[in-house]
Amino acid sequence: LDESSAQTVKRYFKEYYFRFGGRIRAPTNIESREFGYFPFGGAMVRHLSFKDIGSFRAILVKEAPAGVYCSNSLYHEPNAEMHLKGWIRAELIFDIDADALKLPCKKTHDIWLCKGCGKKEFGLRPETCPSCKSNRVLEMSWTCPVCLNGTKKETYRLLEILQADFGIPSSQTRIFFSGNAGYHLNIENSAYESLDTHGRAELADYLTGRGLLPSIFNSMQLSCDNPGWRGRVARCIRDSRVGEGPFKSEEFDKRLREFINVFSKAQSEKFLERVVSENAIRIDPMVTTDVHRIFRMPETLNNKTGLVKRECTENFDSFDPILDSIALKDEKEKVLLEVDLSPRIDLGGSSYGPFRSARVELPLYVAVYLLAKGAGKLIRLEPNNPKEAEAVADKLKAR
Ligand SMILES: [Zn+2]
Ligand SMILES: [Zn+2]
């Protein structure tokens, strides 16, 4: 981002933390958590610890950082170096991101950028740039109401499987909109908090269906009301049409025997691939597995969008990120932007764009979203904010 665009985003963050920093709550066991943040244009500051949230909030108001984080792990010495911290336990965390759903809308709103020639276009990232043949092509993911709704559905599926297969009740689950492209789930006070990385990896494999082998089912009595994957496999056998795959019989019992005794290894594997693609939960396994991460804190801003990471456990059904996660919804303050390329965006009850090499006047929160996405640059602030406009103008002159 150029200087004046970056300043506009930072000013927005600062005002948010000044007005609403008080909404940031202390996590449980605050004294055992690692905190961190990264300033705009600076490097991550980690391994901090606080006894009360007030001291941390004071830093946020002063620094207006681009990202604010806290560990899901508890440590004996949270401010020590990683290998000296003394890990105690960690909440179980799941991350569901629109990008991982690979929905058809992705190709209508994602943008690729060639680092070779600078070409920017809508669509899925090509292997090589069609203009200059460079293979240094970046992918920039955007979201739309369809894929955000997709992440909500996926979250419901995850909640269901956590309850049915792991006995985790919804009362132990907290749901957060990430402030960008999906939802985070935190499981608190569960028996799973003491699981190490390997245990968490197995849990992630189970949810994503990774490593599901036909041989697992050979000796099992499969039935449609079996719990877990056995039931999912059985129901998929039941619901397949004759001739779909290698199934020959109409009857469920006979089909079961076909699956176990008649299918070739390749046929069984192909069938299980289908069961997995229909039933896997598309979590990011790295997020669940890594117990040394720090996570964006609720009620802080996501630097990729300027939206709030917000808890929606109580109102998940009605929660709508494009309405309910806007940090500062002041329609009066307008900003003039030069947008090079942006898909249509839906925010705050209106839609904007798509834009291609356009000068547009936008509400500040929409402008911040586009700037954070790297889609444009600031031309000027509206004169209804004359002081700021002057300051920006002076800055531009000085450069
Ligand atoms: Zn190129
Ligand atoms: Zn979409």
Short mmCIF file of C-alpha atoms and ligand atoms in Angstrom, two decimals:
data_model
loop_
_atom_site.label_atom_id
_atom_site.label_comp_id
_atom_site.label_asym_id
_atom_site.label_seq_id
_atom_site.Cartn_x
_atom_site.Cartn_y
_atom_site.Cartn_z
CA LEU A 1 0.00 0.00 0.00
CA ASP A 2 1.13 3.54 -0.70
CA GLU A 3 1.65 5.82 2.29
CA SER A 4 -1.64 7.74 2.28
CA SER A 5 -3.71 4.56 1.71
CA ALA A 6 -1.90 2.84 4.57
CA GLN A 7 -2.46 5.88 6.79
CA THR A 8 -6.18 5.81 6.05
CA VAL A 9 -6.45 2.14 7.03
CA LYS A 10 -4.39 2.69 10.16
CA ARG A 11 -6.45 5.73 11.17
CA TYR A 12 -9.58 3.61 10.81
CA PHE A 13 -8.08 0.88 13.03
CA LYS A 14 -6.99 3.46 15.60
CA GLU A 15 -10.42 5.00 15.82
CA TYR A 16 -11.94 1.55 16.21
CA TYR A 17 -9.64 0.59 19.09
CA PHE A 18 -10.13 4.00 20.69
CA ARG A 19 -13.93 3.71 20.59
CA PHE A 20 -14.47 -0.03 20.96
CA GLY A 21 -11.27 -1.48 22.47
CA GLY A 22 -13.28 -2.00 25.65
CA ARG A 23 -15.17 -4.82 23.90
CA ILE A 24 -12.03 -6.97 23.86
CA ARG A 25 -12.50 -9.39 26.71
CA ALA A 26 -9.85 -11.13 28.78
CA PRO A 27 -9.57 -14.80 27.78
CA THR A 28 -9.91 -17.37 30.55
CA ASN A 29 -6.61 -18.02 32.38
CA ILE A 30 -5.21 -14.80 30.94
CA GLU A 31 -1.95 -15.08 32.91
CA SER A 32 -1.09 -18.38 31.16
CA ARG A 33 -1.63 -17.14 27.58
CA GLU A 34 0.80 -15.82 25.04
CA PHE A 35 -0.22 -12.54 23.36
CA GLY A 36 1.11 -10.88 20.24
CA TYR A 37 0.41 -8.22 17.64
CA PHE A 38 1.94 -6.81 14.50
CA PRO A 39 2.10 -3.13 13.71
CA PHE A 40 1.29 -1.80 10.22
CA GLY A 41 4.47 -2.16 8.20
CA GLY A 42 6.29 -3.84 11.08
CA ALA A 43 7.26 -7.27 12.31
CA MET A 44 5.22 -9.50 14.63
CA VAL A 45 5.69 -8.86 18.36
CA ARG A 46 5.13 -12.18 20.21
CA HIS A 47 5.73 -13.87 23.53
CA LEU A 48 3.97 -11.18 25.53
CA SER A 49 2.00 -11.94 28.66
CA PHE A 50 -0.50 -9.93 30.68
CA LYS A 51 -2.16 -10.29 34.05
CA ASP A 52 -5.10 -8.10 33.06
CA ILE A 53 -6.63 -7.19 29.70
CA GLY A 54 -6.51 -3.44 30.46
CA SER A 55 -2.75 -3.26 29.92
CA PHE A 56 -3.08 -4.99 26.56
CA ARG A 57 -5.98 -2.75 25.46
CA ALA A 58 -3.83 0.29 26.24
CA ILE A 59 -1.19 -0.98 23.77
CA LEU A 60 -3.87 -1.51 21.11
CA VAL A 61 -5.21 2.04 21.41
CA LYS A 62 -1.68 3.45 21.29
CA GLU A 63 -0.30 1.24 18.47
CA ALA A 64 -3.46 0.49 16.42
CA PRO A 65 -1.87 -2.74 15.19
CA ALA A 66 -2.81 -4.51 11.97
CA GLY A 67 -3.34 -7.81 13.81
CA VAL A 68 -3.96 -8.77 17.43
CA TYR A 69 -3.46 -12.32 18.69
CA CYS A 70 -3.65 -14.62 21.71
CA SER A 71 -2.73 -18.29 22.16
CA ASN A 72 -5.26 -21.08 22.52
CA SER A 73 -2.55 -22.83 24.57
CA LEU A 74 -1.87 -22.27 28.24
CA TYR A 75 1.77 -22.16 29.35
CA HIS A 76 3.69 -22.06 32.63
CA GLU A 77 5.85 -19.23 31.23
CA PRO A 78 3.90 -17.65 28.35
CA ASN A 79 6.49 -14.94 27.73
CA ALA A 80 9.45 -17.31 27.51
CA GLU A 81 10.87 -18.54 24.20
CA MET A 82 8.73 -21.24 22.62
CA HIS A 83 10.73 -24.27 23.80
CA LEU A 84 10.90 -22.92 27.36
CA LYS A 85 7.25 -21.96 27.74
CA GLY A 86 6.09 -25.21 29.35
CA TRP A 87 2.93 -26.21 27.46
CA ILE A 88 -0.01 -27.10 29.75
CA ARG A 89 -3.01 -27.61 27.46
CA ALA A 90 -4.87 -25.95 24.58
CA GLU A 91 -8.43 -25.39 23.44
CA LEU A 92 -9.31 -27.34 20.33
CA ILE A 93 -9.65 -25.01 17.34
CA PHE A 94 -11.18 -25.46 13.91
CA ASP A 95 -10.94 -23.11 10.96
CA ILE A 96 -13.40 -23.18 8.08
CA ASP A 97 -12.46 -20.94 5.18
CA ALA A 98 -14.44 -20.21 2.00
CA ASP A 99 -11.39 -20.84 -0.15
CA ALA A 100 -11.22 -24.49 0.94
CA LEU A 101 -14.79 -25.12 -0.19
CA LYS A 102 -13.78 -24.54 -3.84
CA LEU A 103 -17.27 -23.36 -4.76
CA PRO A 104 -18.08 -22.40 -8.37
CA CYS A 105 -18.39 -18.70 -7.39
CA LYS A 106 -14.64 -18.65 -6.69
CA LYS A 107 -13.79 -18.27 -10.37
CA THR A 108 -16.14 -15.29 -10.71
CA HIS A 109 -14.59 -13.23 -7.91
CA ASP A 110 -11.03 -14.40 -7.34
CA ILE A 111 -8.26 -12.42 -8.97
CA TRP A 112 -4.79 -13.47 -10.10
CA LEU A 113 -1.82 -11.17 -10.36
CA CYS A 114 1.28 -11.83 -12.44
CA LYS A 115 4.45 -10.76 -10.66
CA GLY A 116 6.23 -10.85 -14.01
CA CYS A 117 4.26 -8.30 -16.04
CA GLY A 118 1.77 -6.95 -13.51
CA LYS A 119 -1.30 -8.26 -15.35
CA LYS A 120 -4.32 -8.66 -13.09
CA GLU A 121 -7.50 -10.49 -14.07
CA PHE A 122 -10.58 -12.23 -12.69
CA GLY A 123 -10.57 -16.02 -12.55
CA LEU A 124 -8.69 -18.93 -11.04
CA ARG A 125 -4.93 -18.61 -10.97
CA PRO A 126 -3.37 -19.90 -14.21
CA GLU A 127 -0.18 -21.99 -14.01
CA THR A 128 1.60 -19.44 -16.16
CA CYS A 129 0.64 -15.90 -17.13
CA PRO A 130 -1.06 -15.88 -20.56
CA SER A 131 0.62 -12.55 -21.38
CA CYS A 132 4.25 -13.04 -20.39
CA LYS A 133 4.40 -16.79 -19.61
CA SER A 134 5.84 -16.12 -16.15
CA ASN A 135 4.98 -18.72 -13.51
CA ARG A 136 5.11 -16.16 -10.71
CA VAL A 137 1.34 -15.77 -10.54
CA LEU A 138 -0.32 -14.91 -7.23
CA GLU A 139 -3.84 -15.84 -6.25
CA MET A 140 -6.01 -13.31 -4.43
CA SER A 141 -9.13 -14.79 -2.89
CA TRP A 142 -12.29 -12.74 -2.46
CA THR A 143 -15.59 -13.75 -0.94
CA CYS A 144 -19.24 -13.28 -1.81
CA PRO A 145 -22.49 -13.96 0.09
CA VAL A 146 -22.68 -17.42 -1.53
CA CYS A 147 -19.34 -18.70 -0.25
CA LEU A 148 -19.78 -17.01 3.14
CA ASN A 149 -23.07 -18.86 3.43
CA GLY A 150 -21.24 -22.03 2.35
CA THR A 151 -18.84 -21.66 5.29
CA LYS A 152 -21.82 -21.32 7.61
CA LYS A 153 -23.31 -24.57 6.30
CA GLU A 154 -19.94 -26.29 6.68
CA THR A 155 -19.76 -25.01 10.26
CA TYR A 156 -23.17 -26.57 10.99
CA ARG A 157 -21.91 -29.88 9.58
CA LEU A 158 -18.84 -29.66 11.81
CA LEU A 159 -20.95 -28.89 14.89
CA GLU A 160 -23.07 -31.94 14.13
CA ILE A 161 -20.15 -34.36 13.73
CA LEU A 162 -18.40 -32.97 16.84
CA GLN A 163 -21.52 -33.67 18.83
CA ALA A 164 -22.35 -37.06 17.27
CA ASP A 165 -18.89 -38.59 16.93
CA PHE A 166 -16.90 -36.85 19.69
CA GLY A 167 -19.54 -36.08 22.28
CA ILE A 168 -18.73 -32.38 22.26
CA PRO A 169 -21.94 -30.53 23.16
CA SER A 170 -22.70 -27.14 21.64
CA SER A 171 -22.44 -25.66 25.14
CA GLN A 172 -18.66 -26.18 24.93
CA THR A 173 -18.38 -24.67 21.47
CA ARG A 174 -17.81 -21.01 20.72
CA ILE A 175 -18.24 -19.76 17.15
CA PHE A 176 -16.48 -16.72 15.68
CA PHE A 177 -16.63 -15.02 12.29
CA SER A 178 -12.95 -14.68 11.38
CA GLY A 179 -13.30 -11.16 10.00
CA ASN A 180 -12.48 -12.44 6.53
CA ALA A 181 -13.67 -15.58 4.80
CA GLY A 182 -15.19 -17.96 7.34
CA TYR A 183 -15.56 -19.18 10.87
CA HIS A 184 -13.41 -20.33 13.78
CA LEU A 185 -14.68 -22.81 16.35
CA ASN A 186 -13.15 -23.00 19.82
CA ILE A 187 -13.89 -25.99 22.00
CA GLU A 188 -13.41 -25.04 25.62
CA ASN A 189 -13.13 -27.13 28.78
CA SER A 190 -13.30 -30.41 26.87
CA ALA A 191 -11.44 -33.66 27.48
CA TYR A 192 -9.59 -32.89 24.22
CA GLU A 193 -7.64 -29.93 25.66
CA SER A 194 -4.75 -32.15 26.71
CA LEU A 195 -4.36 -33.72 23.22
CA ASP A 196 -0.91 -33.19 21.74
CA THR A 197 -0.12 -32.38 18.10
CA HIS A 198 -0.29 -36.04 17.00
CA GLY A 199 -3.68 -36.58 18.63
CA ARG A 200 -4.99 -33.40 17.02
CA ALA A 201 -3.66 -34.53 13.63
CA GLU A 202 -5.63 -37.77 13.97
CA LEU A 203 -8.73 -35.84 14.87
CA ALA A 204 -8.26 -33.63 11.79
CA ASP A 205 -7.71 -36.74 9.63
CA TYR A 206 -10.93 -38.22 10.97
CA LEU A 207 -12.94 -35.11 10.09
CA THR A 208 -11.42 -34.77 6.63
CA GLY A 209 -11.63 -38.52 5.97
CA ARG A 210 -7.91 -38.67 5.27
CA GLY A 211 -6.48 -42.19 5.31
CA LEU A 212 -9.86 -43.94 5.15
CA LEU A 213 -9.03 -47.39 3.70
CA PRO A 214 -11.39 -50.02 2.25
CA SER A 215 -9.74 -52.71 4.40
CA ILE A 216 -11.06 -51.01 7.56
CA PHE A 217 -14.57 -52.08 6.59
CA ASN A 218 -13.90 -55.69 5.55
CA SER A 219 -14.57 -57.30 8.89
CA MET A 220 -17.24 -54.89 10.04
CA GLN A 221 -20.98 -55.30 10.13
CA LEU A 222 -21.95 -52.15 8.28
CA SER A 223 -25.34 -50.65 8.88
CA CYS A 224 -26.90 -47.31 8.01
CA ASP A 225 -27.31 -46.33 11.63
CA ASN A 226 -23.73 -47.11 12.61
CA PRO A 227 -22.04 -44.14 14.21
CA GLY A 228 -19.28 -42.25 12.42
CA TRP A 229 -17.76 -43.15 9.06
CA ARG A 230 -19.19 -46.69 9.12
CA GLY A 231 -22.69 -45.22 8.96
CA ARG A 232 -21.64 -42.71 6.30
CA VAL A 233 -20.17 -45.48 4.13
CA ALA A 234 -23.25 -47.68 4.64
CA ARG A 235 -25.66 -44.86 3.76
CA CYS A 236 -23.67 -44.04 0.65
CA ILE A 237 -23.87 -47.73 -0.38
CA ARG A 238 -27.64 -47.60 0.20
CA ASP A 239 -28.12 -44.36 -1.73
CA SER A 240 -26.04 -45.28 -4.78
CA ARG A 241 -28.00 -46.05 -7.91
CA VAL A 242 -27.56 -49.34 -9.72
CA GLY A 243 -24.91 -48.93 -12.38
CA GLU A 244 -23.45 -45.99 -10.47
CA GLY A 245 -19.95 -47.18 -9.86
CA PRO A 246 -19.83 -50.97 -9.99
CA PHE A 247 -23.01 -51.67 -7.95
CA LYS A 248 -25.16 -54.36 -9.64
CA SER A 249 -27.84 -55.16 -7.08
CA GLU A 250 -30.93 -53.27 -5.89
CA GLU A 251 -30.79 -54.69 -2.37
CA PHE A 252 -28.72 -53.08 0.34
CA ASP A 253 -27.48 -56.39 1.83
CA LYS A 254 -26.28 -57.64 -1.51
CA ARG A 255 -24.61 -54.31 -2.23
CA LEU A 256 -22.77 -54.50 1.07
CA ARG A 257 -21.39 -57.89 0.01
CA GLU A 258 -20.48 -56.47 -3.41
CA PHE A 259 -18.56 -53.66 -1.70
CA ILE A 260 -16.71 -56.01 0.65
CA ASN A 261 -16.21 -59.12 -1.49
CA VAL A 262 -16.65 -58.28 -5.16
CA PHE A 263 -15.21 -54.79 -5.67
CA SER A 264 -11.60 -54.67 -6.82
CA LYS A 265 -9.22 -52.71 -4.64
CA ALA A 266 -9.36 -49.83 -7.12
CA GLN A 267 -13.18 -49.89 -7.19
CA SER A 268 -13.41 -49.78 -3.39
CA GLU A 269 -10.91 -46.97 -3.22
CA LYS A 270 -12.80 -44.98 -5.82
CA PHE A 271 -16.06 -45.51 -3.95
CA LEU A 272 -14.52 -44.37 -0.66
CA GLU A 273 -13.13 -41.30 -2.39
CA ARG A 274 -16.71 -40.41 -3.26
CA VAL A 275 -17.91 -41.04 0.33
CA VAL A 276 -15.13 -38.79 1.59
CA SER A 277 -15.80 -35.99 -0.89
CA GLU A 278 -19.49 -36.03 0.07
CA ASN A 279 -18.92 -36.23 3.82
CA ALA A 280 -15.56 -34.70 4.72
CA ILE A 281 -15.56 -31.50 6.75
CA ARG A 282 -13.34 -28.98 5.01
CA ILE A 283 -11.37 -27.71 7.98
CA ASP A 284 -7.81 -26.41 7.71
CA PRO A 285 -5.92 -29.31 9.36
CA MET A 286 -2.84 -27.16 10.06
CA VAL A 287 -4.83 -24.85 12.31
CA THR A 288 -6.23 -27.72 14.39
CA THR A 289 -2.88 -29.50 14.63
CA ASP A 290 -0.52 -26.68 15.56
CA VAL A 291 -0.59 -26.03 19.32
CA HIS A 292 1.91 -23.16 19.23
CA ARG A 293 -0.12 -20.68 17.25
CA ILE A 294 -1.55 -17.39 18.33
CA PHE A 295 -5.04 -16.59 17.01
CA ARG A 296 -6.70 -13.35 16.10
CA MET A 297 -8.58 -12.14 19.17
CA PRO A 298 -12.36 -11.64 19.11
CA GLU A 299 -13.47 -8.00 18.69
CA THR A 300 -10.19 -7.09 16.97
CA LEU A 301 -9.87 -6.15 13.30
CA ASN A 302 -8.77 -8.38 10.47
CA ASN A 303 -6.05 -6.62 8.48
CA LYS A 304 -7.13 -8.41 5.29
CA THR A 305 -10.55 -6.69 5.31
CA GLY A 306 -10.92 -4.18 8.16
CA LEU A 307 -13.84 -6.30 9.43
CA VAL A 308 -14.23 -7.41 13.05
CA LYS A 309 -13.51 -10.95 14.21
CA ARG A 310 -16.75 -11.41 16.08
CA GLU A 311 -18.28 -14.06 18.29
CA CYS A 312 -21.64 -15.35 17.03
CA THR A 313 -22.22 -18.37 19.28
CA GLU A 314 -25.56 -17.11 20.53
CA ASN A 315 -26.88 -15.70 17.25
CA PHE A 316 -25.23 -17.99 14.69
CA ASP A 317 -28.50 -18.69 12.81
CA SER A 318 -29.16 -15.04 12.09
CA PHE A 319 -25.55 -13.82 12.01
CA ASP A 320 -24.67 -12.20 8.69
CA PRO A 321 -21.00 -11.24 8.40
CA ILE A 322 -21.58 -8.62 5.72
CA LEU A 323 -23.89 -6.73 8.09
CA ASP A 324 -22.69 -7.74 11.54
CA SER A 325 -18.91 -7.45 11.33
CA ILE A 326 -18.45 -3.87 10.16
CA ALA A 327 -16.15 -1.98 12.51
CA LEU A 328 -17.19 1.64 11.97
CA LYS A 329 -20.35 2.05 9.96
CA ASP A 330 -20.36 5.74 9.21
CA GLU A 331 -22.08 6.27 5.84
CA LYS A 332 -21.36 10.00 5.83
CA GLU A 333 -17.60 9.78 5.71
CA LYS A 334 -16.73 9.25 2.06
CA VAL A 335 -13.41 8.48 0.46
CA LEU A 336 -12.34 8.74 -3.16
CA LEU A 337 -10.49 5.66 -4.35
CA GLU A 338 -8.79 4.62 -7.53
CA VAL A 339 -9.70 0.95 -7.83
CA ASP A 340 -7.69 -1.09 -10.34
CA LEU A 341 -9.66 -4.36 -10.16
CA SER A 342 -12.33 -5.57 -7.76
CA PRO A 343 -15.24 -7.98 -8.02
CA ARG A 344 -18.65 -6.87 -6.83
CA ILE A 345 -18.57 -6.64 -3.05
CA ASP A 346 -21.54 -6.81 -0.71
CA LEU A 347 -21.06 -4.93 2.51
CA GLY A 348 -23.31 -3.21 5.02
CA GLY A 349 -26.49 -3.87 3.06
CA SER A 350 -25.34 -2.44 -0.28
CA SER A 351 -23.24 -3.73 -3.11
CA TYR A 352 -20.38 -1.98 -4.88
CA GLY A 353 -18.66 -2.72 -8.15
CA PRO A 354 -17.33 -4.70 -9.91
CA PHE A 355 -14.69 -2.06 -10.63
CA ARG A 356 -12.00 -1.90 -13.28
CA SER A 357 -9.70 1.14 -13.38
CA ALA A 358 -12.42 3.24 -11.78
CA ARG A 359 -12.49 6.34 -9.58
CA VAL A 360 -15.21 5.83 -7.02
CA GLU A 361 -16.47 7.58 -3.93
CA LEU A 362 -17.19 5.07 -1.20
CA PRO A 363 -18.11 4.94 2.50
CA LEU A 364 -14.93 4.72 4.56
CA TYR A 365 -15.51 1.10 5.68
CA VAL A 366 -15.94 -0.04 2.07
CA ALA A 367 -12.81 1.86 1.06
CA VAL A 368 -10.87 0.26 3.93
CA TYR A 369 -12.06 -3.18 2.76
CA LEU A 370 -10.80 -2.53 -0.77
CA LEU A 371 -7.52 -1.01 0.42
CA ALA A 372 -6.93 -3.93 2.78
CA LYS A 373 -7.54 -6.26 -0.16
CA GLY A 374 -4.91 -4.38 -2.14
CA ALA A 375 -7.43 -3.44 -4.82
CA GLY A 376 -6.77 0.26 -5.06
CA LYS A 377 -5.32 3.41 -3.64
CA LEU A 378 -6.57 6.50 -1.94
CA ILE A 379 -7.13 9.62 -3.98
CA ARG A 380 -8.55 11.82 -1.25
CA LEU A 381 -10.67 11.96 1.83
CA GLU A 382 -13.88 13.92 1.57
CA PRO A 383 -13.75 17.52 2.72
CA ASN A 384 -16.39 16.80 5.37
CA ASN A 385 -13.32 15.70 7.27
CA PRO A 386 -11.22 18.76 6.39
CA LYS A 387 -8.51 18.34 9.02
CA GLU A 388 -7.70 14.78 7.96
CA ALA A 389 -7.90 15.73 4.29
CA GLU A 390 -5.41 18.53 4.91
CA ALA A 391 -3.08 16.25 6.79
CA VAL A 392 -3.18 13.70 3.97
CA ALA A 393 -2.66 16.43 1.39
CA ASP A 394 0.39 17.71 3.30
CA LYS A 395 1.77 14.21 3.47
CA LEU A 396 1.37 13.73 -0.25
CA LYS A 397 3.10 17.07 -0.89
CA ALA A 398 5.99 16.14 1.34
CA ARG A 399 6.75 12.99 -0.66
ZN ZN B 1 2.64 -11.83 -16.83
ZN ZN B 2 -18.13 -16.73 -3.49
#
